[in-house]
Coordinates of C-alpha atoms and ligand atoms in Angstrom, one line a residue:
M1 CA 49.3 80.8 164.0
E2 CA 49.7 77.4 165.8
L3 CA 46.4 75.5 165.9
T4 CA 47.3 73.1 168.7
K5 CA 49.3 73.1 172.0
N6 CA 49.8 69.3 171.7
P7 CA 53.5 69.0 172.6
N8 CA 53.9 65.8 170.5
V9 CA 52.7 67.6 167.4
L10 CA 54.8 70.7 168.1
K11 CA 58.0 68.7 168.8
W12 CA 57.6 66.7 165.6
L13 CA 56.8 69.8 163.6
E14 CA 60.0 71.4 164.9
E15 CA 62.1 68.5 163.8
M16 CA 60.5 68.4 160.4
T17 CA 60.9 72.1 160.0
A18 CA 64.6 71.9 160.8
L19 CA 64.8 69.2 158.1
V20 CA 63.0 70.7 155.1
K21 CA 63.7 74.4 156.1
P22 CA 60.6 76.0 154.6
A23 CA 60.6 79.6 153.6
K24 CA 57.2 79.9 155.4
T25 CA 54.9 77.7 157.4
V26 CA 51.1 77.9 157.1
W27 CA 48.7 76.1 159.4
I28 CA 45.6 74.9 157.5
D29 CA 42.5 75.7 159.7
G30 CA 40.1 74.5 157.0
S31 CA 38.3 77.9 156.8
A32 CA 36.5 78.9 153.6
E33 CA 38.6 82.2 153.3
Q34 CA 41.9 80.3 153.6
L35 CA 40.8 77.7 151.0
K36 CA 39.7 80.4 148.7
A37 CA 43.0 82.2 148.9
L38 CA 44.9 78.9 148.2
R39 CA 42.7 78.2 145.2
D40 CA 43.3 81.7 143.9
E41 CA 47.0 81.3 144.3
A42 CA 47.1 77.9 142.5
I43 CA 45.1 79.4 139.6
A44 CA 47.4 82.4 139.5
T45 CA 50.5 80.3 139.3
G46 CA 49.0 77.9 136.8
E47 CA 49.2 74.9 139.1
M48 CA 45.4 74.5 138.7
E49 CA 43.0 75.9 136.0
E50 CA 39.6 77.2 136.9
L51 CA 36.8 75.5 134.9
N52 CA 33.6 77.0 133.6
Q53 CA 32.0 78.3 136.8
E54 CA 28.5 78.1 135.4
K55 CA 28.6 74.6 134.2
L56 CA 31.1 73.3 136.8
P57 CA 31.0 75.7 139.8
G58 CA 33.9 75.4 142.2
C59 CA 35.7 72.9 139.9
L60 CA 39.4 72.9 139.0
L61 CA 41.6 71.1 136.6
H62 CA 45.1 69.8 137.3
R63 CA 47.7 67.9 135.2
T64 CA 50.5 66.0 136.8
R65 CA 53.7 65.1 135.0
P66 CA 53.3 62.3 132.4
S67 CA 55.7 60.2 134.5
D68 CA 53.7 60.7 137.6
V69 CA 50.1 59.5 137.0
A70 CA 49.6 56.5 139.2
R71 CA 50.7 54.7 142.4
V72 CA 54.2 53.4 142.2
E73 CA 54.2 50.0 143.9
G74 CA 57.9 49.4 143.1
R75 CA 58.9 52.5 145.1
T76 CA 56.5 51.9 148.0
F77 CA 58.2 50.6 151.2
I78 CA 57.1 49.2 154.5
C79 CA 60.0 50.0 156.8
S80 CA 59.4 47.9 159.9
R81 CA 62.3 47.3 162.2
R82 CA 62.5 43.6 161.3
K83 CA 62.4 42.6 157.6
E84 CA 60.2 39.6 158.3
D85 CA 57.5 41.9 159.7
A86 CA 57.0 43.5 156.3
G87 CA 56.6 40.1 154.8
P88 CA 57.3 38.7 151.3
T89 CA 54.8 40.9 149.5
N90 CA 56.1 44.3 150.5
N91 CA 59.3 46.1 149.6
W92 CA 61.3 46.6 152.8
E93 CA 64.2 48.8 154.0
D94 CA 65.7 49.2 157.5
P95 CA 64.0 52.3 159.0
K96 CA 67.4 53.8 160.0
V97 CA 68.7 53.4 156.5
M98 CA 65.6 54.8 154.9
Y99 CA 65.3 57.8 157.3
E100 CA 68.9 58.6 156.5
K101 CA 68.6 58.2 152.8
L102 CA 65.4 60.3 152.6
G103 CA 66.7 62.7 155.1
K104 CA 69.3 63.8 152.5
L105 CA 66.5 64.3 149.9
Y106 CA 64.4 66.3 152.3
D107 CA 67.2 68.4 153.6
G108 CA 66.3 72.0 152.7
V109 CA 63.8 70.8 150.1
M110 CA 61.3 73.6 151.0
K111 CA 63.7 76.4 151.3
D112 CA 62.0 78.4 148.6
R113 CA 58.5 77.0 149.4
T114 CA 55.7 77.3 151.8
M115 CA 55.0 74.3 154.0
Y116 CA 51.4 73.6 154.8
V117 CA 50.5 71.9 158.0
I118 CA 47.3 69.9 157.4
P119 CA 45.5 68.4 160.4
Y120 CA 42.8 65.9 159.4
S121 CA 40.6 63.2 160.8
M122 CA 40.0 59.9 159.0
G123 CA 36.4 59.1 160.1
P124 CA 33.8 61.5 161.4
I125 CA 35.0 63.9 164.2
G126 CA 33.9 62.4 167.5
S127 CA 33.7 58.8 166.3
E128 CA 35.5 56.1 168.2
F129 CA 36.6 54.7 164.9
S130 CA 38.3 57.9 163.9
K131 CA 42.0 58.6 163.8
V132 CA 43.9 61.8 163.3
G133 CA 46.8 62.5 161.0
V134 CA 48.9 65.6 160.2
E135 CA 50.4 66.0 156.8
L136 CA 53.1 68.4 156.0
T137 CA 53.3 69.3 152.3
D138 CA 54.6 71.8 149.8
S139 CA 51.7 71.3 147.5
I140 CA 48.5 73.4 147.3
Y141 CA 47.0 70.6 145.1
V142 CA 47.4 68.3 148.1
V143 CA 45.8 70.7 150.5
L144 CA 42.8 71.2 148.3
N145 CA 42.4 67.5 147.7
M146 CA 42.8 66.7 151.4
D147 CA 40.0 69.2 152.1
I148 CA 37.7 67.1 149.9
M149 CA 38.9 63.6 151.0
T150 CA 39.1 64.1 154.8
R151 CA 37.7 66.1 157.6
M152 CA 40.4 68.7 157.4
G153 CA 41.2 71.7 159.7
K154 CA 41.2 72.7 163.3
D155 CA 38.5 70.3 164.5
A156 CA 40.9 67.4 163.8
F157 CA 43.2 68.8 166.5
K158 CA 40.1 68.8 168.9
Q159 CA 39.6 65.1 168.0
L160 CA 43.3 64.5 168.9
G161 CA 43.3 66.5 172.1
D162 CA 46.1 68.4 173.8
E163 CA 48.1 65.4 175.1
S164 CA 47.6 62.4 172.8
N165 CA 50.5 61.0 170.8
D166 CA 48.2 58.9 168.6
F167 CA 48.5 60.7 165.3
V168 CA 50.0 59.7 162.0
R169 CA 53.0 61.9 161.0
G170 CA 53.0 62.5 157.3
L171 CA 55.7 64.3 155.4
H172 CA 55.3 65.0 151.7
S173 CA 57.4 67.0 149.3
K174 CA 57.0 67.2 145.6
A175 CA 60.8 68.0 145.5
N176 CA 61.7 67.8 141.8
I177 CA 59.1 65.1 141.0
D178 CA 62.1 63.0 140.0
E179 CA 60.9 59.5 139.4
N180 CA 64.3 58.1 140.0
E181 CA 64.2 59.5 143.6
R182 CA 60.5 58.8 144.2
Y183 CA 59.8 57.1 147.5
I184 CA 56.5 56.3 149.4
C185 CA 57.7 55.0 152.7
H186 CA 55.8 53.8 155.7
F187 CA 57.2 53.3 159.2
P188 CA 54.3 51.5 160.9
E189 CA 56.1 51.3 164.3
D190 CA 56.6 55.1 164.3
N191 CA 53.1 56.1 162.9
T192 CA 55.0 57.8 160.2
I193 CA 54.8 58.2 156.4
W194 CA 57.4 59.9 154.2
S195 CA 56.6 60.6 150.6
I196 CA 58.9 62.4 148.1
N197 CA 59.2 63.3 144.4
S198 CA 55.6 62.6 143.4
A199 CA 52.5 64.9 143.2
Y200 CA 50.0 62.3 142.3
G201 CA 46.9 60.9 144.2
G202 CA 47.6 57.8 146.2
N203 CA 51.3 58.7 146.5
V204 CA 50.7 62.1 148.1
L205 CA 47.2 62.2 149.7
L206 CA 48.7 60.6 152.7
G207 CA 45.3 60.1 154.5
K208 CA 44.2 57.6 151.9
K209 CA 46.1 54.5 151.0
C210 CA 49.2 55.3 153.1
F211 CA 47.4 56.0 156.4
A212 CA 43.9 54.5 156.0
L213 CA 45.2 51.2 154.7
R214 CA 48.9 50.6 155.2
I215 CA 49.3 52.2 158.6
A216 CA 45.8 51.5 159.7
S217 CA 45.9 47.8 158.8
Y218 CA 48.9 47.5 161.1
Q219 CA 47.1 49.4 163.9
G220 CA 44.0 47.3 163.3
K221 CA 46.0 44.1 163.8
N222 CA 47.4 45.4 167.1
E223 CA 44.1 46.9 168.3
G224 CA 41.7 44.2 167.1
W225 CA 40.0 45.9 164.2
M226 CA 40.4 45.9 160.4
A227 CA 41.3 48.4 157.7
E228 CA 40.2 47.1 154.3
H229 CA 40.2 48.2 150.6
M230 CA 36.4 48.0 150.5
L231 CA 33.3 49.9 149.4
I232 CA 30.3 50.0 151.7
L233 CA 26.8 50.1 150.3
G234 CA 23.3 49.8 151.8
I235 CA 20.3 48.2 150.0
E236 CA 16.9 49.4 151.3
N237 CA 14.0 47.1 150.7
P238 CA 10.4 48.3 150.1
K239 CA 9.7 48.0 153.8
G240 CA 12.4 50.5 154.5
E241 CA 14.9 48.0 156.0
V242 CA 18.5 48.6 155.0
K243 CA 21.2 45.9 154.8
Y244 CA 24.8 46.7 154.3
I245 CA 27.5 45.0 152.2
C246 CA 31.2 45.6 152.0
A247 CA 33.1 44.6 148.9
A248 CA 36.8 44.4 148.2
F249 CA 37.9 44.7 144.6
P250 CA 41.4 45.6 143.4
S251 CA 42.1 49.2 142.1
A252 CA 40.0 50.1 139.0
C253 CA 37.9 46.9 139.3
G254 CA 34.5 48.5 140.1
K255 CA 34.2 49.6 143.7
T256 CA 33.0 53.2 143.0
N257 CA 30.6 51.8 140.4
L258 CA 29.1 49.2 142.7
A259 CA 28.9 51.5 145.6
M260 CA 26.7 54.0 143.6
L261 CA 24.7 51.6 141.5
I262 CA 21.3 52.4 140.2
P263 CA 18.9 49.5 140.7
P264 CA 17.5 47.9 137.5
E265 CA 13.9 48.9 136.7
I266 CA 12.5 45.6 138.2
Y267 CA 13.8 46.6 141.7
K268 CA 13.3 50.3 141.3
K269 CA 9.6 49.9 140.7
K270 CA 9.2 47.7 143.7
G271 CA 10.8 50.5 145.9
Y272 CA 14.3 49.2 146.4
K273 CA 17.0 51.9 146.9
V274 CA 20.8 51.8 147.1
W275 CA 22.8 54.0 149.5
T276 CA 26.5 54.7 149.3
V277 CA 28.5 54.8 152.5
G278 CA 32.0 54.5 151.0
D279 CA 33.6 53.7 147.6
D280 CA 37.2 52.7 148.5
I281 CA 38.1 52.1 152.2
A282 CA 36.3 50.6 155.2
W283 CA 37.4 50.5 158.8
L284 CA 35.6 47.6 160.6
R285 CA 35.2 46.7 164.2
Q286 CA 33.0 44.5 166.4
G287 CA 30.1 46.5 167.8
P288 CA 28.5 46.2 171.3
D289 CA 25.9 43.8 169.7
G290 CA 28.7 41.5 168.6
R291 CA 28.3 42.2 164.9
L292 CA 30.8 43.7 162.5
W293 CA 30.3 47.5 162.0
A294 CA 31.9 49.7 159.4
I295 CA 32.7 53.3 158.7
N296 CA 34.1 54.9 155.6
P297 CA 37.1 56.9 156.9
E298 CA 37.1 59.2 153.9
N299 CA 35.0 62.3 153.1
G300 CA 35.1 62.2 149.3
F301 CA 35.7 60.1 146.3
F302 CA 39.0 59.9 144.4
G303 CA 37.4 58.1 141.4
V304 CA 38.5 56.8 138.0
A305 CA 37.1 59.2 135.4
P306 CA 37.3 57.2 132.1
G307 CA 34.2 55.1 131.6
T308 CA 32.1 57.3 134.0
N309 CA 29.0 58.5 132.2
A310 CA 25.3 59.1 132.8
K311 CA 24.5 55.5 132.0
S312 CA 27.3 53.6 133.7
N313 CA 27.5 55.7 136.9
F314 CA 25.0 58.6 137.0
N315 CA 25.6 59.2 140.7
A316 CA 29.4 59.5 140.3
L317 CA 29.0 61.8 137.4
E318 CA 26.5 64.0 139.4
S319 CA 29.0 64.0 142.3
T320 CA 31.5 65.7 140.0
R321 CA 29.3 68.6 138.8
K322 CA 30.6 71.0 141.6
N323 CA 33.5 71.6 143.9
T324 CA 35.5 68.9 142.3
I325 CA 39.1 68.6 141.2
F326 CA 39.8 66.8 138.0
T327 CA 43.3 65.3 137.5
N328 CA 44.7 64.4 134.0
V329 CA 41.5 64.5 132.1
A330 CA 41.1 66.3 128.7
H331 CA 40.3 70.0 128.8
N332 CA 37.6 71.1 126.4
L333 CA 38.6 74.6 125.4
D334 CA 35.3 75.4 123.6
D335 CA 33.4 75.7 126.8
N336 CA 36.2 75.3 129.4
T337 CA 34.9 71.9 130.7
V338 CA 36.4 68.5 131.0
W339 CA 36.1 65.3 128.9
W340 CA 37.3 61.7 129.2
E341 CA 37.0 58.5 127.2
G342 CA 33.6 57.0 127.8
L343 CA 32.0 60.2 129.0
D344 CA 30.0 60.5 125.7
K345 CA 30.5 59.9 122.0
N346 CA 31.4 63.5 121.3
P347 CA 35.1 64.1 122.1
P348 CA 35.8 67.8 121.9
K349 CA 37.4 69.1 118.7
H350 CA 39.3 71.9 120.4
A351 CA 41.0 70.5 123.4
V352 CA 44.1 69.9 125.4
D353 CA 45.0 66.3 126.3
W354 CA 46.2 65.0 129.7
K355 CA 49.8 65.7 128.7
G356 CA 49.0 69.3 128.0
N357 CA 49.2 69.0 124.2
P358 CA 46.6 70.3 121.7
W359 CA 44.1 67.5 121.0
D360 CA 41.3 67.3 118.5
G361 CA 39.6 64.2 119.7
T362 CA 39.6 62.5 116.3
A363 CA 42.8 62.3 114.3
S364 CA 45.2 60.7 116.7
T365 CA 45.3 57.4 118.6
E366 CA 46.3 59.3 121.7
K367 CA 43.8 59.4 124.5
G368 CA 42.4 62.7 125.7
A369 CA 42.4 61.6 129.3
H370 CA 44.9 59.3 131.0
P371 CA 43.3 55.8 131.8
N372 CA 44.0 56.5 135.5
S373 CA 42.7 60.1 135.3
R374 CA 40.6 60.9 138.4
F375 CA 38.0 63.2 140.0
T376 CA 38.1 64.3 143.6
A377 CA 34.5 64.9 144.6
P378 CA 32.9 65.6 148.0
A379 CA 30.8 62.7 149.3
I380 CA 28.0 65.1 150.1
N381 CA 27.6 65.8 146.3
C382 CA 26.5 62.2 145.8
P383 CA 22.7 61.9 145.2
C384 CA 22.6 58.5 146.9
I385 CA 24.9 59.3 149.8
S386 CA 23.7 57.2 152.8
P387 CA 22.0 59.1 155.7
E388 CA 24.4 57.0 157.8
F389 CA 27.5 58.5 156.1
N390 CA 28.4 60.6 159.2
N391 CA 27.1 58.2 161.8
P392 CA 29.9 57.8 164.3
N393 CA 28.9 54.2 165.0
G394 CA 29.0 53.2 161.4
V395 CA 26.7 50.6 159.8
P396 CA 26.3 46.8 160.6
I397 CA 27.6 44.5 157.8
S398 CA 25.6 41.5 156.6
A399 CA 27.9 40.3 153.8
I400 CA 31.5 40.7 152.7
V401 CA 32.2 40.3 148.9
F402 CA 35.5 39.7 147.3
G403 CA 36.0 40.1 143.5
G404 CA 38.5 40.7 140.7
R405 CA 38.9 40.9 137.0
R406 CA 39.1 37.3 135.7
A407 CA 38.4 36.6 132.0
K408 CA 38.0 32.9 132.9
T409 CA 38.1 30.7 136.0
A410 CA 36.1 32.7 138.6
P411 CA 32.3 32.3 138.3
L412 CA 29.8 35.2 138.5
V413 CA 29.2 34.5 142.2
Y414 CA 29.8 31.9 144.8
Q415 CA 29.5 31.8 148.6
A416 CA 32.1 30.5 151.1
R417 CA 31.0 27.6 153.3
D418 CA 32.0 29.5 156.5
W419 CA 34.2 32.3 157.7
Q420 CA 37.4 30.2 157.5
H421 CA 36.7 29.2 154.0
G422 CA 35.8 32.8 153.3
V423 CA 39.2 34.0 154.4
F424 CA 40.6 31.4 152.1
V425 CA 38.5 32.7 149.2
G426 CA 39.8 36.2 149.9
S427 CA 43.3 35.1 150.2
I428 CA 43.3 33.4 146.7
M429 CA 41.9 36.4 144.9
A430 CA 43.5 37.1 141.6
S431 CA 42.9 39.9 139.2
E432 CA 44.2 41.5 136.0
T433 CA 46.3 44.5 136.7
T434 CA 45.0 48.0 135.8
A435 CA 46.2 51.5 135.1
A436 CA 45.8 52.5 138.8
A437 CA 49.4 51.5 139.4
S438 CA 52.4 52.0 137.1
G439 CA 53.5 48.9 135.2
A440 CA 52.0 46.4 132.8
V441 CA 48.2 46.3 132.5
G442 CA 46.1 43.1 132.1
V443 CA 48.5 40.7 133.8
V444 CA 46.8 38.3 136.2
R445 CA 48.3 38.4 139.7
R446 CA 47.4 37.2 143.2
D447 CA 45.9 40.1 145.1
P448 CA 44.5 38.8 148.4
M449 CA 41.5 40.7 149.7
A450 CA 42.5 43.4 147.1
M451 CA 45.2 44.4 149.7
L452 CA 48.4 43.3 148.0
P453 CA 49.6 46.9 147.5
F454 CA 48.1 48.1 150.8
C455 CA 48.9 45.7 153.6
G456 CA 51.2 47.4 156.1
Y457 CA 52.7 44.2 157.6
H458 CA 53.3 40.5 156.9
M459 CA 50.4 39.1 154.8
G460 CA 50.6 35.7 156.5
D461 CA 49.9 37.5 159.8
Y462 CA 47.2 39.5 158.1
F463 CA 45.4 36.2 157.1
G464 CA 45.8 35.2 160.7
H465 CA 44.2 38.4 161.9
W466 CA 41.2 37.7 159.6
L467 CA 40.8 34.3 161.1
E468 CA 41.0 35.8 164.6
M469 CA 38.3 38.3 163.8
G470 CA 36.1 35.4 162.7
K471 CA 36.5 33.7 166.0
K472 CA 35.5 36.9 167.9
L473 CA 32.5 37.4 165.6
G474 CA 31.3 33.8 165.8
D475 CA 27.9 33.2 164.5
K476 CA 27.4 37.0 164.1
A477 CA 30.1 37.2 161.4
P478 CA 29.0 38.4 158.0
K479 CA 28.7 35.8 155.3
I480 CA 31.5 35.8 152.7
F481 CA 31.1 35.7 148.9
N482 CA 33.1 36.1 145.7
V483 CA 32.0 37.8 142.5
N484 CA 33.4 38.3 139.0
W485 CA 31.8 40.8 136.6
F486 CA 34.5 40.4 134.1
R487 CA 34.2 36.9 132.4
T488 CA 34.7 37.2 128.7
D489 CA 33.5 35.3 125.7
D490 CA 35.7 33.9 122.9
E491 CA 35.8 37.4 121.3
G492 CA 36.9 39.0 124.5
H493 CA 33.6 40.7 125.3
F494 CA 32.2 40.9 128.8
I495 CA 29.4 38.4 129.1
W496 CA 27.7 39.8 132.2
P497 CA 26.1 43.3 131.7
G498 CA 27.6 44.5 135.0
F499 CA 27.1 48.0 136.5
G500 CA 23.4 48.4 137.8
D501 CA 22.6 44.8 136.9
N502 CA 25.1 43.7 139.5
M503 CA 22.3 44.3 142.0
R504 CA 20.7 41.1 140.7
V505 CA 23.7 39.2 142.2
L506 CA 23.7 41.3 145.4
M507 CA 20.0 40.4 145.9
W508 CA 20.9 36.7 145.9
I509 CA 23.7 37.5 148.3
L510 CA 21.3 39.2 150.8
D511 CA 18.8 36.4 150.4
R512 CA 21.5 33.9 151.4
C513 CA 22.3 36.0 154.4
E514 CA 18.7 35.9 155.5
G515 CA 18.3 32.2 154.7
K516 CA 15.8 33.0 152.0
A517 CA 17.6 31.4 149.0
D518 CA 18.9 28.0 148.2
A519 CA 22.3 27.1 146.9
V520 CA 24.1 24.3 145.0
E521 CA 27.2 22.9 146.5
T522 CA 30.2 22.9 144.1
P523 CA 33.9 22.1 144.6
I524 CA 34.6 25.8 145.3
G525 CA 31.7 26.7 147.5
Y526 CA 27.9 27.4 147.2
E527 CA 26.5 28.7 144.0
P528 CA 23.0 30.0 143.2
K529 CA 20.6 27.9 141.4
P530 CA 20.6 29.7 138.0
E531 CA 16.8 30.4 138.3
D532 CA 17.5 32.2 141.6
I533 CA 19.3 35.1 139.9
N534 CA 16.6 37.4 138.6
L535 CA 17.1 38.0 134.8
E536 CA 13.8 39.8 134.2
G537 CA 14.2 42.7 131.8
L538 CA 17.7 41.5 130.8
D539 CA 18.7 40.3 127.4
L540 CA 20.6 37.3 128.8
S541 CA 19.5 33.7 128.6
L542 CA 19.4 31.2 131.4
D543 CA 22.0 29.1 129.4
T544 CA 24.4 32.1 129.3
L545 CA 23.9 32.5 133.0
K546 CA 24.7 28.8 133.5
G547 CA 27.9 29.4 131.6
L548 CA 28.8 32.3 133.9
L549 CA 28.3 30.0 136.9
D550 CA 30.3 27.1 135.4
V551 CA 33.3 25.8 137.4
D552 CA 35.9 24.7 134.9
K553 CA 37.7 22.0 136.9
P554 CA 40.9 21.8 134.7
L555 CA 41.3 25.6 134.9
W556 CA 40.8 25.5 138.7
K557 CA 43.3 22.7 139.0
E558 CA 45.8 25.0 137.2
D559 CA 44.8 27.8 139.7
V560 CA 45.5 25.5 142.6
K561 CA 49.1 25.2 141.4
G562 CA 49.4 28.9 141.3
I563 CA 47.9 29.3 144.7
R564 CA 50.3 26.7 146.1
E565 CA 53.2 28.6 144.7
F566 CA 51.9 31.9 146.1
Y567 CA 51.2 30.4 149.5
G568 CA 54.8 29.0 149.5
K569 CA 56.1 32.5 149.9
F570 CA 54.6 32.8 153.3
G571 CA 56.5 29.9 154.8
D572 CA 55.5 29.1 158.4
R573 CA 53.6 32.4 158.7
L574 CA 50.8 31.0 156.5
P575 CA 48.0 29.9 158.9
K576 CA 47.5 26.2 158.9
E577 CA 43.8 26.7 158.4
L578 CA 44.4 28.1 154.9
A579 CA 46.8 25.3 153.9
D580 CA 44.0 22.9 154.9
E581 CA 41.5 24.8 152.9
L582 CA 43.7 24.6 149.8
N583 CA 44.1 20.8 150.2
K584 CA 40.4 20.5 150.6
L585 CA 39.8 22.5 147.3
D586 CA 42.4 20.3 145.5
K587 CA 40.6 17.2 146.6
N588 CA 37.1 18.6 145.8
L589 CA 38.3 19.2 142.2
D590 CA 39.2 15.5 141.7
Ligands
GTP1 P1 39.9 52.5 142.5 O1 39.4 53.9 142.8 O2 41.2 52.5 141.7 O3 40.1 51.7 143.8 O4 38.9 51.8 141.5 P2 37.4 51.2 141.7 O5 37.5 49.8 142.3 O6 36.6 52.1 142.5 O7 36.9 51.0 140.2 P3 35.8 51.8 139.4 O8 34.4 51.6 140.0 O9 36.2 53.2 139.3 O10 35.8 51.1 138.0 C1 37.0 51.0 137.2 C2 36.7 50.6 135.8 O11 35.9 49.4 135.8 C3 35.8 51.6 135.1 O12 36.4 51.7 133.8 C4 34.5 51.0 135.0 O13 33.8 51.4 133.8 C5 34.7 49.5 135.0 N1 33.6 48.7 135.6 C6 33.1 49.0 136.8 N2 32.1 48.1 137.1 C7 32.0 47.3 136.1 C8 31.1 46.2 135.7 O14 30.3 45.8 136.5 N3 31.4 45.6 134.5 C9 32.3 46.0 133.7 N4 32.5 45.3 132.5 N5 33.1 47.0 133.9 C10 33.0 47.7 135.1
SPV2 C1 43.6 52.9 144.0 O1 44.5 52.8 143.2 O2 43.1 51.8 144.6 C2 42.9 54.2 144.2 C3 43.6 55.4 143.7 O3 41.9 54.2 144.9 S1 44.9 55.9 144.7 O4 44.4 56.8 145.7 O5 45.9 56.5 143.8 O6 45.5 54.8 145.4
MN3 MN1 41.2 52.1 145.6

């Protein structure tokens, strides 16, 4: 039965139906009975496996093809009408050409399949921040994941209304999961996403990276707000006051971990608490008070499994103990549970690995779980979920933090001198690549604001939009910082303990925002006085900390060359302010 009378939805649905020619169409209303029936069907066909319902109630396991385990940046396109609007950092194709090419792949692709019509809202129903999408898909895995990750079902159509045309049109088909014909295409000017031949995460859960970042970043530029690859967390002091921080780190660089951190004993005993608002995406706009406010448009966590354990991220692990979907982890056959590298020191002896092969946890060098294996967990499962999680107005942001994986160069923390300098600091971010996208791992690349794979338009214009937002916010703008948890010693070990202890750095950041801490001026920005980072209870000397804060001028000089080369790509779309900041940095280093 149709769930909306909205003629824009119905007309588009009619066109798409004529294209993919499904055997059957099912509207997803989001009801418990419907979801139960879909789970049962996926279990019956073997698409998903039901896990131990005592230990992991409501949990399912899914394996994707070994050639379909991560985002595919090389096959992700921004199809704006003009090539220059996609910019030098995106793959581009003419929308007409791409629609025609994919039209052939979609033609009749669902003739033996059911097409699910998924209405969903990114952001709480009723919030001014929120936006509606409709995803058409032939995958039950997608439906069940979208249920966790978004506000899915008939309320989303209420949010849209009977007339509005402001919804994102998403079309997904697994087709044959043929990697040579895999395409993740965005048509920002048409509010449209077409994804084909993948069944994995960020390629197919179209509300996430495709809509909430690529399409939304373009909408944000036009409408005066921002869509960013950022976690949102709140730190509550012993007086009960909560301050909020957004942080942008590239994929698999620690957002989920930071968002759910457990304070070190020294803060815990004083009564500090940490609250998670979001772990991956933030939508930010100026509030009536002139400050920058943020919501998390998602409703769950699509988190990296390996490395997650009771010590590194207790809250994430807890979040996965019920109603969670596990993708590409190892299956422990002894008790029908899941396992991944870094969960504990006891890999199961009698297991199936992420490829579906028998695995005994010891003999082979093969991993049990894929490095980019994931859990999809409802946000409400998280023990430290913020009471403001569903607040339609979002939360006010005090600080914006950028960061990446840098073995050298970037110090533990530094502060930008002002908003413009902060935009520069974000724009020059670099990080070692991770397993979250297909391709080589550990290669340093420029990843401005952690948005390189997610910016839906010309990155030079994106920098310009950041500068514009700063002008609007004026002296109410959040302060901007850069962190690096990943500096290594000569043996390649991480020097900074990281995880919960990152709170020590966040505390200096908040003190700076409130004018309570001093700083030292360096060529790259303000750094803490080493004694202002609280090391109590840590096995780390003040000298080691000084080393972590060291600015190695020859290395930075090298970096300036790299930045100049990167900036060169943007031609005259690079804001002059950023070119000026680069020259200033170059001079400061002499
Ligand atoms: P996406 O979901 O891909 O956007 O990733 P994310 O940014 O949320 O990364 P996540 O928190 O899942 O962390 C990815 C990896 O980084 C995991 O293997 C963590 O164990 C590791 N990690 C996270 N925080 C730290 C840290 O402070 N120090 C060190 N050394 N490793 C960390
Ligand atoms: C990321 O890669 O940044 C993720 C996972 O959060 S995915 O949804 O696949 O993009
Ligand atoms: Mn991410």
